[in-house]
Amino acid sequence: MEPQGDIALIGLAVMGQNLILNMNDHGFTVVAYNRTTEKVDHFLANEAKGTKVIGAHSIEEMVSKLKSPRRVMMLVKAGKPVDEFIEQLIPHLAPGDIIIDGGNSLFEDTNRRQKYVESKGLLYIGTGVSGGEEGARRGPSIMPGGSPAAWPHVKDIFQAVSAKVEGDVPCCDWVGEAGAGHYVKMVHNGIEYGLMQAYAEGFDILKNANVAALPEDHRFDFNVADIAEVWRRGSVVSSWLLDLTAIALAEDPKLDAFSGSVEDSGEGRWTVQAAIDEAVPADVLSAALFARFRSRQTHTFAEKILSAMRKQFGGHVEKR
């Protein structure tokens, strides 16, 4: 049988599953693979049931089901797993085939990986994918960079599945060579830290507006869940992050399910380090990162807000 797959995706966590289903909805045939192959069977029997998604139980089988040039996208943990999959893929690919890293890799690693992959006659893309689980399913922002020759072969897929703005303009375009895509995503996530911290601090002020130590005319018994709902309906501070905050507060107004210890996934640190390297003041982004460090020693309602946002957009459950 002739290969049917337009693209393969490695990594069947929720983000990977949702992106596969998004691609399927837009008419692309996706080959799904996971290191734990039982996940492939479970995905095909459940979330992907009735779709055109094809399963594979080995790297070799996955590659054999792809049209040429073969396009293989990884949505796996940054670091060593990416290098391991690259090594597994190279023997099965042919010149002109494309390896895509859609995780949150450090741009310097992407620089190195592109040079290495190109030395083997292959092409490489490092791309940011933003929007969390819901974005992956309904339309993320996609920020690809790497080997320029690879872009024409992935453009139609990436722009089809990305979010759209007025005029059906895709939230996806080529951003540059080497690690440019992951550099853009790094700064994007650094900004996200700052936005999240601003919301967290604002809601913490509202939460504490009824403390007995305040003068009586400064005391207000605010329902922060109601305020979040009001703000998200047209306020100048409305955003998707505020939507997620409102949802979390509606489910649990006191956020008792959250410890207030907030992890950082690396991109915030990298952004601050880039600011240091470039001698660019980044007061807000730095403070937002340091606030997460502080949260592991002492917690406030603000940190619970941060934890709630992280759970809503990425399924992150903070350690207690």
Phi, psi and omega in degrees: 000139178293145177303139183249340189285131175279328182202150174250150176229126179258125178115104185251039164289178187302320180300312180296316179301315182294322179293323176299314181295324176297313178299318178300317179300332182264016171090009180263141177268120186250136173262121184259133178219145175218144180305318173273100192291341176300330178295326178298311181297319180295318180297315181294328182276348185235267186302324184262009181298133179085002179261180176269005183299135180252137178265153175221145182249007175204161177299316181301314179296318180301311182296324182294341182265005184258140171290158179264142356289139183287136180240118182237119181251134178254131170236074184233169181301137180297153177104223186304319180303325180295313179298321180296316180292324177301314180297323178289327184283319189308315182297340185259356183256161181245161179309135181093347176289160191235128172254133184235126174256111181260010179272185181266066181278152173294133185301328179294325175294322179293321174306310182296315184294322179298314180300318182293313182295319179294330177294342178264006179086008182255172177247155186221139175231132169247119186231136170282143175229114185242145177134359178066199184295317180292321177298317179302323183281321188252345180143099179271171165270131186237131187234080185273144172212171179134227181287115183303327182294344181278334188303314180301336184273346179242350186304311184298319181292308184298315182287332177292319186271350182286165173297159180235146174250184185308134182086013179060033178279126183288144175274058181200130172202161180292130184251348177149180183275171176053231185272020185302319181298316180285334175294315178298317180293325177300311180293321176306313182288328174298316176299320179301321176303314181295317179298315180298319181295322179297314177299315183300315181292321179298315179291331177294321177298315178298317182299326185263011184285358181244019182288145186297334183290344181280150173303149186302324182280001174253002185263131177221136180264076184285144167262100188296330178296318179294320180295317178301320180292321177295314183297324185286351184259051173115358178292158178292344178262010181290148178190174177297322178298321177292324175303314181294322177296316179298319179297315180297317181291326177294325180284326186207083187305327180268354181054041182296338182283353185250137184285330186092358174271116190250121178280162169237141187268004175115323186295326177296318178297316182296322180295315179296321178296321177297320178298319177297313181299326183265000183056042179255123177298131179222061187300313185293313182294321178295315180297323180294321177294315181294330176297325177291322176299314181299327184298339181279355177248321180215140187242146172233179176299329178301317180292327176294324175298315178300314179300318181296319178296316181298322178292321183294316186268338183228003181071018181284125176251115184291147176284140178277000000 
